[in-house]
Amino acid sequence: MKKLVSIFLAFAMIFALVACNGGTANDGATPTPSDATPTEAEQVDYTEGGKYMNIPGSNGNDAWKLPAYTFPKNTVEIMSHIDQSQGYTENIDKFKAFRDGYQLKVEANVVAAADAITKYMAACMSNDAPDIFQNSFQPSLVNKGYAQAWDEYIDFSIGLWDDLRDSVEMLRFKDKIYSVQSNHARWDNALFYNVELFDELGLKTPTEYYEEGNWTWDTMRELAMQATIDENGDGMPEVYGIAWTTGVQFVYSTGTSVTALDSSSELGAVNNTLSSDVARAITFCTDLLTTDNCAISEGDLRADFAAGKIAMYSPYAYWYCFSWGDMMREGKLALVPFPKDPEADKYYVMEFFGAYYLGPNCENPQGAAAWVQSLIYDSLNKAEFEDVEKTDEERLEEGGVTKAISDMITDMMYSEDKTPILYTDEMFRVTDYYGDLWFMPQTGEPWSAIAEYLSPMIDEKLQIAMEG
């Protein structure tokens, strides 16, 4: 979490930036008499022959320096459903690499989410493409010429990209990078649990299993069955051991997804609906719901979890936890990553990545590249901010999460043992078949028959996603 900029560092940065522009921090001011002999401050050259900006690397790390660019204009147009100019206005409390380092401004072109693709394509056809278009990655936009590759303007080998390089490579398409982002999101792999309920039942917690390296589908199933309470034996538990909104995390934890980008295939994507990994994942989560009767996947799950009617909950959308302020405030909420598939060779997690296209023939591609990399620089630049934390109460008031929950996310979801799998369900419209994928198996229909039924339709979705 970023903190307020310290006064000392703010003045130091202002001095450095002004000096880099050929002036001094006190140009035009009346000198103050002093007995001390003024000495010129030692200047450090961070440029490496002009490759980088002459400012320190982010967070004091020389490996995280901003690359240098020459810009054809001092603005960058961003077409998005949100106002991307926010945060880049004058703000003396925060150092912003884009504004203070590159000295550029954002020109926001805000469009409704439902109209974004249409308006972007119209702008491109009118030879008036924005520098950046924010939207999830869609191969058809590349295939139709509505995006140009970032590779010419971004050197992905520099240090700023170290933590994101694997994510960038997952989106390599036609041997180029057409979509980038300043962060990778793995939050939606979180499985939350009710600490108080586990204490009352005297059960070993998911965190304990995770920390001992034994957090798998199997141990999760054991816990779910132990935490399920059906006091009157009517088959309708008062407390379910586990719940999920969709079973998508089961599939991704196998190291597979129903559809995936695949440069080696003729189409550029593959359909894995008939694979054994997808079958195993869907069969396992279906058994939890039907055979074991320890799981639930419909109803007002968020409210039931907050009311203590569910022991563990994987909500798919991490932000659901914002409605559990009382649980966070009282220390009743904890989380672990979605469990590992015991048959998988690695600990796989679902990852969301790819948000920014580079407009074809846009006016300021260099500025677009600078904007993306300045976001990374700022996100890493913790040393520029004072050691002042908001209280948990303040975080919750603002609709955030407690520091403990935030730290759990960072420590667990982004640890070195996690291997990301690119989330493609929306890219290829697999979400249109979520009802079939997650609910048809519960009717007793064998998955093999469901997969045979769905596979041709998903093939059509792939074709549409490529051709538009």
GROMACS .gro file of C-alpha atoms in nm:
model
  468
    1MET     CA    1   0.000   0.000   0.000
    2LYS     CA    2   0.148   0.330  -0.100
    3LYS     CA    3   0.215   0.588   0.167
    4LEU     CA    4   0.236   0.965   0.178
    5VAL     CA    5   0.551   1.116   0.032
    6SER     CA    6   0.797   1.236   0.292
    7ILE     CA    7   0.869   1.609   0.280
    8PHE     CA    8   1.241   1.554   0.258
    9LEU     CA    9   1.221   1.315  -0.033
   10ALA     CA   10   0.966   1.532  -0.210
   11PHE     CA   11   1.199   1.832  -0.203
   12ALA     CA   12   1.492   1.614  -0.303
   13MET     CA   13   1.299   1.478  -0.601
   14ILE     CA   14   1.180   1.824  -0.708
   15PHE     CA   15   1.540   1.948  -0.694
   16ALA     CA   16   1.665   1.654  -0.899
   17LEU     CA   17   1.395   1.693  -1.163
   18VAL     CA   18   1.445   2.067  -1.201
   19ALA     CA   19   1.819   2.022  -1.219
   20CYS     CA   20   1.775   1.763  -1.495
   21ASN     CA   21   1.583   2.026  -1.692
   22GLY     CA   22   1.866   2.277  -1.678
   23GLY     CA   23   1.753   2.486  -1.381
   24THR     CA   24   1.792   2.489  -1.005
   25ALA     CA   25   1.538   2.462  -0.727
   26ASN     CA   26   1.597   2.829  -0.626
   27ASP     CA   27   1.613   3.008  -0.962
   28GLY     CA   28   1.522   3.376  -0.907
   29ALA     CA   29   1.535   3.356  -0.526
   30THR     CA   30   1.743   3.595  -0.312
   31PRO     CA   31   2.049   3.413  -0.173
   32THR     CA   32   2.076   3.387   0.205
   33PRO     CA   33   2.413   3.497   0.347
   34SER     CA   34   2.608   3.210   0.499
   35ASP     CA   35   2.955   3.155   0.637
   36ALA     CA   36   2.959   2.812   0.478
   37THR     CA   37   3.114   2.774   0.136
   38PRO     CA   38   2.846   2.643  -0.098
   39THR     CA   39   2.934   2.320  -0.271
   40GLU     CA   40   2.759   2.168  -0.568
   41ALA     CA   41   2.561   1.855  -0.478
   42GLU     CA   42   2.705   1.538  -0.622
   43GLN     CA   43   2.513   1.435  -0.933
   44VAL     CA   44   2.462   1.068  -1.013
   45ASP     CA   45   2.429   0.962  -1.373
   46TYR     CA   46   2.159   0.695  -1.402
   47THR     CA   47   2.125   0.715  -1.777
   48GLU     CA   48   2.366   0.442  -1.897
   49GLY     CA   49   2.437   0.634  -2.212
   50GLY     CA   50   2.086   0.767  -2.253
   51LYS     CA   51   1.901   0.436  -2.219
   52TYR     CA   52   1.734   0.547  -1.895
   53MET     CA   53   1.592   0.860  -1.735
   54ASN     CA   54   1.839   1.036  -1.509
   55ILE     CA   55   1.645   0.963  -1.189
   56PRO     CA   56   1.703   0.680  -0.942
   57GLY     CA   57   1.551   0.339  -0.997
   58SER     CA   58   1.217   0.274  -0.831
   59ASN     CA   59   1.241   0.205  -0.458
   60GLY     CA   60   1.614   0.280  -0.476
   61ASN     CA   61   1.676  -0.028  -0.691
   62ASP     CA   62   1.909   0.046  -0.983
   63ALA     CA   63   1.751  -0.241  -1.177
   64TRP     CA   64   1.414  -0.061  -1.177
   65LYS     CA   65   1.498   0.248  -1.380
   66LEU     CA   66   1.265   0.429  -1.617
   67PRO     CA   67   1.363   0.396  -1.984
   68ALA     CA   68   1.425   0.721  -2.170
   69TYR     CA   69   1.210   0.830  -2.464
   70THR     CA   70   1.178   1.122  -2.705
   71PHE     CA   71   0.814   1.222  -2.743
   72PRO     CA   72   0.641   1.372  -3.048
   73LYS     CA   73   0.392   1.549  -2.817
   74ASN     CA   74   0.343   1.601  -2.444
   75THR     CA   75   0.006   1.425  -2.412
   76VAL     CA   76  -0.106   1.064  -2.430
   77GLU     CA   77  -0.464   0.987  -2.529
   78ILE     CA   78  -0.619   0.693  -2.347
   79MET     CA   79  -0.959   0.559  -2.451
   80SER     CA   80  -1.114   0.376  -2.158
   81HIS     CA   81  -1.437   0.322  -1.968
   82ILE     CA   82  -1.274   0.495  -1.669
   83ASP     CA   83  -1.103   0.834  -1.648
   84GLN     CA   84  -0.734   0.744  -1.668
   85SER     CA   85  -0.633   1.106  -1.613
   86GLN     CA   86  -0.721   1.073  -1.245
   87GLY     CA   87  -0.408   1.048  -1.035
   88TYR     CA   88  -0.200   1.239  -1.290
   89THR     CA   89  -0.323   1.584  -1.193
   90GLU     CA   90  -0.098   1.804  -0.980
   91ASN     CA   91  -0.057   1.633  -0.646
   92ILE     CA   92   0.234   1.739  -0.427
   93ASP     CA   93   0.179   1.446  -0.192
   94LYS     CA   94   0.275   1.181  -0.448
   95PHE     CA   95   0.557   1.140  -0.695
   96LYS     CA   96   0.420   1.025  -1.030
   97ALA     CA   97   0.679   0.902  -1.278
   98PHE     CA   98   0.462   0.982  -1.579
   99ARG     CA   99   0.398   1.344  -1.483
  100ASP     CA  100   0.711   1.443  -1.292
  101GLY     CA  101   0.958   1.214  -1.466
  102TYR     CA  102   0.844   1.212  -1.826
  103GLN     CA  103   0.653   1.540  -1.791
  104LEU     CA  104   0.359   1.413  -1.991
  105LYS     CA  105  -0.015   1.448  -1.941
  106VAL     CA  106  -0.304   1.209  -1.994
  107GLU     CA  107  -0.580   1.311  -2.231
  108ALA     CA  108  -0.875   1.096  -2.124
  109ASN     CA  109  -1.130   0.974  -2.376
  110VAL     CA  110  -1.395   0.816  -2.155
  111VAL     CA  111  -1.645   0.587  -2.329
  112ALA     CA  112  -1.918   0.359  -2.200
  113ALA     CA  113  -1.796   0.004  -2.153
  114ALA     CA  114  -2.070  -0.134  -2.378
  115ASP     CA  115  -1.966   0.095  -2.665
  116ALA     CA  116  -1.591   0.085  -2.616
  117ILE     CA  117  -1.498  -0.166  -2.888
  118THR     CA  118  -1.726  -0.003  -3.147
  119LYS     CA  119  -1.594   0.346  -3.077
  120TYR     CA  120  -1.235   0.228  -3.077
  121MET     CA  121  -1.273   0.056  -3.414
  122ALA     CA  122  -1.443   0.364  -3.556
  123ALA     CA  123  -1.154   0.581  -3.438
  124CYS     CA  124  -0.902   0.344  -3.596
  125MET     CA  125  -1.089   0.341  -3.927
  126SER     CA  126  -1.092   0.722  -3.923
  127ASN     CA  127  -0.713   0.718  -3.876
  128ASP     CA  128  -0.765   0.876  -3.534
  129ALA     CA  129  -0.667   0.588  -3.307
  130PRO     CA  130  -0.597   0.672  -2.942
  131ASP     CA  131  -0.247   0.603  -2.816
  132ILE     CA  132  -0.385   0.347  -2.570
  133PHE     CA  133  -0.711   0.155  -2.569
  134GLN     CA  134  -0.804  -0.018  -2.244
  135ASN     CA  135  -0.995  -0.342  -2.285
  136SER     CA  136  -0.945  -0.713  -2.228
  137PHE     CA  137  -0.734  -0.886  -2.492
  138GLN     CA  138  -0.930  -0.993  -2.801
  139PRO     CA  139  -0.732  -1.163  -3.080
  140SER     CA  140  -0.974  -1.042  -3.348
  141LEU     CA  141  -0.865  -0.681  -3.290
  142VAL     CA  142  -0.509  -0.783  -3.369
  143ASN     CA  143  -0.610  -0.994  -3.668
  144LYS     CA  144  -0.812  -0.706  -3.812
  145GLY     CA  145  -0.529  -0.455  -3.770
  146TYR     CA  146  -0.675  -0.260  -3.479
  147ALA     CA  147  -0.360  -0.291  -3.269
  148GLN     CA  148   0.011  -0.263  -3.318
  149ALA     CA  149   0.277  -0.454  -3.127
  150TRP     CA  150   0.434  -0.298  -2.820
  151ASP     CA  151   0.768  -0.467  -2.891
  152GLU     CA  152   0.905  -0.177  -3.096
  153TYR     CA  153   0.854   0.068  -2.809
  154ILE     CA  154   0.905  -0.140  -2.495
  155ASP     CA  155   1.217  -0.335  -2.405
  156PHE     CA  156   1.067  -0.616  -2.197
  157SER     CA  157   1.413  -0.732  -2.091
  158ILE     CA  158   1.474  -0.432  -1.859
  159GLY     CA  159   1.439  -0.468  -1.484
  160LEU     CA  160   1.100  -0.296  -1.453
  161TRP     CA  161   0.943  -0.601  -1.620
  162ASP     CA  162   1.111  -0.868  -1.407
  163ASP     CA  163   0.798  -0.955  -1.206
  164LEU     CA  164   0.568  -0.933  -1.507
  165ARG     CA  165   0.772  -1.100  -1.779
  166ASP     CA  166   0.609  -1.442  -1.746
  167SER     CA  167   0.268  -1.277  -1.763
  168VAL     CA  168   0.367  -1.081  -2.074
  169GLU     CA  169   0.483  -1.400  -2.243
  170MET     CA  170   0.151  -1.573  -2.176
  171LEU     CA  171  -0.009  -1.309  -2.401
  172ARG     CA  172   0.242  -1.344  -2.683
  173PHE     CA  173   0.038  -1.369  -3.002
  174LYS     CA  174   0.178  -1.417  -3.352
  175ASP     CA  175   0.519  -1.382  -3.191
  176LYS     CA  176   0.441  -1.027  -3.072
  177ILE     CA  177   0.309  -0.858  -2.760
  178TYR     CA  178  -0.016  -0.675  -2.834
  179SER     CA  179  -0.153  -0.633  -2.484
  180VAL     CA  180   0.023  -0.531  -2.163
  181GLN     CA  181  -0.061  -0.430  -1.811
  182SER     CA  182   0.119  -0.277  -1.514
  183ASN     CA  183   0.023  -0.557  -1.275
  184HIS     CA  184  -0.094  -0.916  -1.277
  185ALA     CA  185  -0.408  -1.006  -1.083
  186ARG     CA  186  -0.430  -1.337  -0.902
  187TRP     CA  187  -0.667  -1.229  -0.627
  188ASP     CA  188  -0.956  -1.434  -0.759
  189ASN     CA  189  -0.784  -1.756  -0.653
  190ALA     CA  190  -0.849  -1.671  -0.289
  191LEU     CA  191  -1.038  -1.918  -0.073
  192PHE     CA  192  -1.167  -1.739   0.237
  193TYR     CA  193  -1.252  -1.915   0.560
  194ASN     CA  194  -1.431  -1.835   0.884
  195VAL     CA  195  -1.164  -1.840   1.155
  196GLU     CA  196  -1.418  -1.842   1.438
  197LEU     CA  197  -1.604  -2.140   1.296
  198PHE     CA  198  -1.285  -2.343   1.262
  199ASP     CA  199  -1.196  -2.259   1.623
  200GLU     CA  200  -1.539  -2.367   1.747
  201LEU     CA  201  -1.517  -2.698   1.561
  202GLY     CA  202  -1.159  -2.758   1.672
  203LEU     CA  203  -1.046  -2.817   1.316
  204LYS     CA  204  -0.706  -2.775   1.163
  205THR     CA  205  -0.723  -2.460   0.948
  206PRO     CA  206  -0.657  -2.426   0.574
  207THR     CA  207  -0.365  -2.200   0.664
  208GLU     CA  208  -0.204  -2.478   0.868
  209TYR     CA  209  -0.236  -2.720   0.576
  210TYR     CA  210  -0.102  -2.457   0.338
  211GLU     CA  211   0.199  -2.373   0.555
  212GLU     CA  212   0.296  -2.738   0.587
  213GLY     CA  213   0.275  -2.779   0.208
  214ASN     CA  214  -0.025  -3.009   0.218
  215TRP     CA  215  -0.304  -2.786   0.090
  216THR     CA  216  -0.461  -2.987  -0.194
  217TRP     CA  217  -0.803  -3.076  -0.328
  218ASP     CA  218  -0.794  -3.381  -0.102
  219THR     CA  219  -0.721  -3.199   0.224
  220MET     CA  220  -0.975  -2.933   0.130
  221ARG     CA  221  -1.235  -3.207   0.078
  222GLU     CA  222  -1.155  -3.361   0.418
  223LEU     CA  223  -1.196  -3.022   0.586
  224ALA     CA  224  -1.517  -2.947   0.396
  225MET     CA  225  -1.673  -3.272   0.512
  226GLN     CA  226  -1.559  -3.216   0.873
  227ALA     CA  227  -1.696  -2.860   0.875
  228THR     CA  228  -2.036  -2.955   0.730
  229ILE     CA  229  -2.307  -2.958   1.001
  230ASP     CA  230  -2.641  -3.129   0.943
  231GLU     CA  231  -2.782  -3.151   1.294
  232ASN     CA  232  -3.122  -3.301   1.209
  233GLY     CA  233  -2.993  -3.525   0.930
  234ASP     CA  234  -3.240  -3.396   0.673
  235GLY     CA  235  -2.976  -3.361   0.404
  236MET     CA  236  -2.992  -2.981   0.420
  237PRO     CA  237  -2.686  -2.880   0.624
  238GLU     CA  238  -2.709  -2.582   0.856
  239VAL     CA  239  -2.342  -2.519   0.776
  240TYR     CA  240  -2.174  -2.619   0.451
  241GLY     CA  241  -1.803  -2.694   0.454
  242ILE     CA  242  -1.729  -2.510   0.130
  243ALA     CA  243  -1.896  -2.297  -0.136
  244TRP     CA  244  -1.797  -2.145  -0.468
  245THR     CA  245  -1.962  -1.919  -0.722
  246THR     CA  246  -1.829  -2.120  -1.019
  247GLY     CA  247  -1.589  -2.412  -1.031
  248VAL     CA  248  -1.350  -2.232  -1.262
  249GLN     CA  249  -1.063  -2.240  -1.011
  250PHE     CA  250  -1.072  -2.621  -1.011
  251VAL     CA  251  -1.002  -2.625  -1.384
  252TYR     CA  252  -0.720  -2.370  -1.374
  253SER     CA  253  -0.551  -2.542  -1.080
  254THR     CA  254  -0.490  -2.844  -1.307
  255GLY     CA  255  -0.263  -2.625  -1.522
  256THR     CA  256  -0.526  -2.627  -1.797
  257SER     CA  257  -0.811  -2.403  -1.907
  258VAL     CA  258  -1.113  -2.483  -2.119
  259THR     CA  259  -0.964  -2.263  -2.393
  260ALA     CA  260  -0.615  -2.121  -2.429
  261LEU     CA  261  -0.399  -1.912  -2.658
  262ASP     CA  262  -0.161  -2.140  -2.845
  263SER     CA  263   0.078  -1.996  -3.100
  264SER     CA  264   0.171  -2.343  -3.223
  265SER     CA  265  -0.184  -2.416  -3.340
  266GLU     CA  266  -0.313  -2.311  -3.681
  267LEU     CA  267  -0.592  -2.103  -3.527
  268GLY     CA  268  -0.377  -1.952  -3.252
  269ALA     CA  269  -0.595  -2.101  -2.979
  270VAL     CA  270  -0.703  -2.444  -2.857
  271ASN     CA  271  -1.018  -2.601  -2.714
  272ASN     CA  272  -0.946  -2.826  -2.413
  273THR     CA  273  -1.307  -2.916  -2.332
  274LEU     CA  274  -1.245  -3.286  -2.403
  275SER     CA  275  -0.920  -3.305  -2.204
  276SER     CA  276  -0.876  -3.537  -1.907
  277ASP     CA  277  -0.770  -3.245  -1.684
  278VAL     CA  278  -1.095  -3.055  -1.744
  279ALA     CA  279  -1.292  -3.377  -1.687
  280ARG     CA  280  -1.112  -3.447  -1.359
  281ALA     CA  281  -1.169  -3.094  -1.228
  282ILE     CA  282  -1.540  -3.082  -1.310
  283THR     CA  283  -1.600  -3.434  -1.180
  284PHE     CA  284  -1.425  -3.355  -0.851
  285CYS     CA  285  -1.621  -3.039  -0.777
  286THR     CA  286  -1.947  -3.209  -0.884
  287ASP     CA  287  -1.882  -3.493  -0.637
  288LEU     CA  288  -1.837  -3.241  -0.354
  289LEU     CA  289  -2.179  -3.099  -0.434
  290THR     CA  290  -2.373  -3.418  -0.496
  291THR     CA  291  -2.203  -3.725  -0.348
  292ASP     CA  292  -2.036  -3.567  -0.044
  293ASN     CA  293  -2.309  -3.307   0.016
  294CYS     CA  294  -2.052  -3.078   0.180
  295ALA     CA  295  -2.059  -2.798  -0.077
  296ILE     CA  296  -2.300  -2.543  -0.220
  297SER     CA  297  -2.271  -2.323  -0.529
  298GLU     CA  298  -2.597  -2.128  -0.548
  299GLY     CA  299  -2.795  -1.887  -0.335
  300ASP     CA  300  -2.678  -1.573  -0.155
  301LEU     CA  301  -2.338  -1.722  -0.075
  302ARG     CA  302  -2.179  -1.394   0.036
  303ALA     CA  303  -2.447  -1.337   0.297
  304ASP     CA  304  -2.445  -1.700   0.409
  305PHE     CA  305  -2.068  -1.693   0.453
  306ALA     CA  306  -2.088  -1.373   0.661
  307ALA     CA  307  -2.364  -1.536   0.872
  308GLY     CA  308  -2.146  -1.837   0.957
  309LYS     CA  309  -2.341  -2.080   0.736
  310ILE     CA  310  -2.038  -2.159   0.518
  311ALA     CA  311  -1.694  -2.253   0.652
  312MET     CA  312  -1.486  -2.190   0.335
  313TYR     CA  313  -1.582  -1.983   0.033
  314SER     CA  314  -1.414  -1.927  -0.302
  315PRO     CA  315  -1.610  -1.633  -0.444
  316TYR     CA  316  -1.432  -1.611  -0.782
  317ALA     CA  317  -1.440  -1.232  -0.750
  318TYR     CA  318  -1.201  -1.129  -0.473
  319TRP     CA  319  -1.378  -0.797  -0.416
  320TYR     CA  320  -1.671  -0.984  -0.259
  321CYS     CA  321  -1.472  -0.968   0.065
  322PHE     CA  322  -1.534  -0.592   0.080
  323SER     CA  323  -1.880  -0.672   0.214
  324TRP     CA  324  -1.731  -0.864   0.507
  325GLY     CA  325  -1.601  -0.560   0.694
  326ASP     CA  326  -1.715  -0.686   1.034
  327MET     CA  327  -1.540  -1.021   0.983
  328MET     CA  328  -1.218  -0.846   0.881
  329ARG     CA  329  -1.244  -0.596   1.166
  330GLU     CA  330  -1.293  -0.874   1.422
  331GLY     CA  331  -1.021  -1.101   1.282
  332LYS     CA  332  -1.270  -1.370   1.178
  333LEU     CA  333  -1.163  -1.377   0.814
  334ALA     CA  334  -0.853  -1.543   0.670
  335LEU     CA  335  -0.762  -1.678   0.331
  336VAL     CA  336  -0.544  -1.925   0.146
  337PRO     CA  337  -0.488  -1.974  -0.226
  338PHE     CA  338  -0.720  -2.218  -0.399
  339PRO     CA  339  -0.577  -2.563  -0.325
  340LYS     CA  340  -0.332  -2.744  -0.549
  341ASP     CA  341  -0.449  -3.022  -0.776
  342PRO     CA  342  -0.276  -3.329  -0.626
  343GLU     CA  343  -0.213  -3.470  -0.975
  344ALA     CA  344  -0.064  -3.149  -1.117
  345ASP     CA  345   0.311  -3.107  -1.149
  346LYS     CA  346   0.303  -2.751  -1.012
  347TYR     CA  347   0.093  -2.518  -0.798
  348TYR     CA  348  -0.109  -2.344  -1.069
  349VAL     CA  349  -0.320  -2.031  -1.018
  350MET     CA  350  -0.551  -1.839  -1.248
  351GLU     CA  351  -0.417  -1.501  -1.358
  352PHE     CA  352  -0.583  -1.198  -1.517
  353PHE     CA  353  -0.348  -1.000  -1.740
  354GLY     CA  354  -0.366  -0.776  -2.045
  355ALA     CA  355  -0.553  -0.446  -2.057
  356TYR     CA  356  -0.375  -0.196  -2.282
  357TYR     CA  357  -0.363  -0.198  -2.662
  358LEU     CA  358  -0.134   0.031  -2.860
  359GLY     CA  359  -0.346   0.209  -3.123
  360PRO     CA  360  -0.240   0.154  -3.485
  361ASN     CA  361  -0.072   0.463  -3.631
  362CYS     CA  362  -0.134   0.651  -3.305
  363GLU     CA  363   0.034   0.987  -3.254
  364ASN     CA  364   0.242   0.913  -2.945
  365PRO     CA  365   0.338   0.543  -2.913
  366GLN     CA  366   0.647   0.644  -2.715
  367GLY     CA  367   0.426   0.825  -2.465
  368ALA     CA  368   0.199   0.520  -2.443
  369ALA     CA  369   0.498   0.302  -2.360
  370ALA     CA  370   0.613   0.558  -2.103
  371TRP     CA  371   0.268   0.562  -1.939
  372VAL     CA  372   0.254   0.185  -1.890
  373GLN     CA  373   0.606   0.169  -1.752
  374SER     CA  374   0.553   0.468  -1.523
  375LEU     CA  375   0.264   0.276  -1.364
  376ILE     CA  376   0.500  -0.012  -1.290
  377TYR     CA  377   0.764   0.228  -1.156
  378ASP     CA  378   0.517   0.396  -0.923
  379SER     CA  379   0.376   0.067  -0.796
  380LEU     CA  380   0.727  -0.042  -0.699
  381ASN     CA  381   0.832   0.294  -0.558
  382LYS     CA  382   0.760   0.236  -0.190
  383ALA     CA  383   1.073   0.416  -0.069
  384GLU     CA  384   0.926   0.747  -0.185
  385PHE     CA  385   0.646   0.722   0.065
  386GLU     CA  386   0.647   0.787   0.437
  387ASP     CA  387   0.611   0.500   0.680
  388VAL     CA  388   0.258   0.603   0.771
  389GLU     CA  389  -0.014   0.338   0.743
  390LYS     CA  390  -0.387   0.391   0.742
  391THR     CA  391  -0.564   0.216   1.024
  392ASP     CA  392  -0.772  -0.090   0.940
  393GLU     CA  393  -1.080   0.110   1.030
  394GLU     CA  394  -0.984   0.375   0.771
  395ARG     CA  395  -0.921   0.105   0.511
  396LEU     CA  396  -1.259  -0.053   0.573
  397GLU     CA  397  -1.433   0.286   0.567
  398GLU     CA  398  -1.286   0.343   0.221
  399GLY     CA  399  -1.408   0.006   0.099
  400GLY     CA  400  -1.070  -0.163   0.124
  401VAL     CA  401  -0.932  -0.456   0.319
  402THR     CA  402  -0.738  -0.484   0.643
  403LYS     CA  403  -0.360  -0.489   0.629
  404ALA     CA  404  -0.359  -0.854   0.737
  405ILE     CA  405  -0.578  -0.954   0.443
  406SER     CA  406  -0.373  -0.740   0.202
  407ASP     CA  407  -0.050  -0.902   0.324
  408MET     CA  408  -0.198  -1.250   0.289
  409ILE     CA  409  -0.284  -1.178  -0.073
  410THR     CA  410   0.070  -1.062  -0.149
  411ASP     CA  411   0.247  -1.337   0.044
  412MET     CA  412   0.040  -1.627  -0.083
  413MET     CA  413  -0.084  -1.544  -0.431
  414TYR     CA  414   0.245  -1.409  -0.563
  415SER     CA  415   0.490  -1.647  -0.395
  416GLU     CA  416   0.753  -1.814  -0.611
  417ASP     CA  417   0.588  -2.156  -0.598
  418LYS     CA  418   0.282  -2.031  -0.791
  419THR     CA  419   0.267  -2.080  -1.168
  420PRO     CA  420   0.011  -1.861  -1.347
  421ILE     CA  421  -0.234  -1.978  -1.610
  422LEU     CA  422  -0.383  -1.701  -1.824
  423TYR     CA  423  -0.757  -1.657  -1.771
  424THR     CA  424  -0.920  -1.686  -2.113
  425ASP     CA  425  -1.284  -1.767  -2.033
  426GLU     CA  426  -1.403  -1.415  -2.119
  427MET     CA  427  -1.162  -1.378  -2.411
  428PHE     CA  428  -1.319  -1.679  -2.583
  429ARG     CA  429  -1.668  -1.639  -2.433
  430VAL     CA  430  -1.652  -1.967  -2.242
  431THR     CA  431  -1.854  -1.778  -1.980
  432ASP     CA  432  -2.157  -1.820  -2.209
  433TYR     CA  433  -2.152  -2.187  -2.114
  434TYR     CA  434  -2.088  -2.158  -1.741
  435GLY     CA  435  -2.439  -2.281  -1.671
  436ASP     CA  436  -2.373  -2.597  -1.869
  437LEU     CA  437  -2.022  -2.645  -1.734
  438TRP     CA  438  -2.105  -2.616  -1.366
  439PHE     CA  439  -2.471  -2.715  -1.332
  440MET     CA  440  -2.545  -2.981  -1.595
  441PRO     CA  441  -2.314  -3.235  -1.426
  442GLN     CA  442  -2.518  -3.200  -1.107
  443THR     CA  443  -2.822  -3.343  -1.286
  444GLY     CA  444  -2.645  -3.677  -1.323
  445GLU     CA  445  -2.553  -3.635  -1.689
  446PRO     CA  446  -2.204  -3.782  -1.743
  447TRP     CA  447  -1.939  -3.521  -1.809
  448SER     CA  448  -1.819  -3.706  -2.119
  449ALA     CA  449  -2.159  -3.652  -2.283
  450ILE     CA  450  -2.172  -3.286  -2.175
  451ALA     CA  451  -1.821  -3.226  -2.310
  452GLU     CA  452  -1.909  -3.382  -2.646
  453TYR     CA  453  -2.212  -3.153  -2.663
  454LEU     CA  454  -2.021  -2.836  -2.567
  455SER     CA  455  -1.696  -2.885  -2.757
  456PRO     CA  456  -1.825  -2.794  -3.109
  457MET     CA  457  -1.993  -2.480  -2.975
  458ILE     CA  458  -1.673  -2.372  -2.801
  459ASP     CA  459  -1.487  -2.433  -3.129
  460GLU     CA  460  -1.723  -2.180  -3.285
  461LYS     CA  461  -1.648  -1.931  -3.007
  462LEU     CA  462  -1.276  -1.965  -3.079
  463GLN     CA  463  -1.334  -1.898  -3.448
  464ILE     CA  464  -1.543  -1.590  -3.372
  465ALA     CA  465  -1.285  -1.460  -3.124
  466MET     CA  466  -1.018  -1.482  -3.394
  467GLU     CA  467  -1.222  -1.337  -3.677
  468GLY     CA  468  -1.452  -1.097  -3.490
   0.00000   0.00000   0.00000
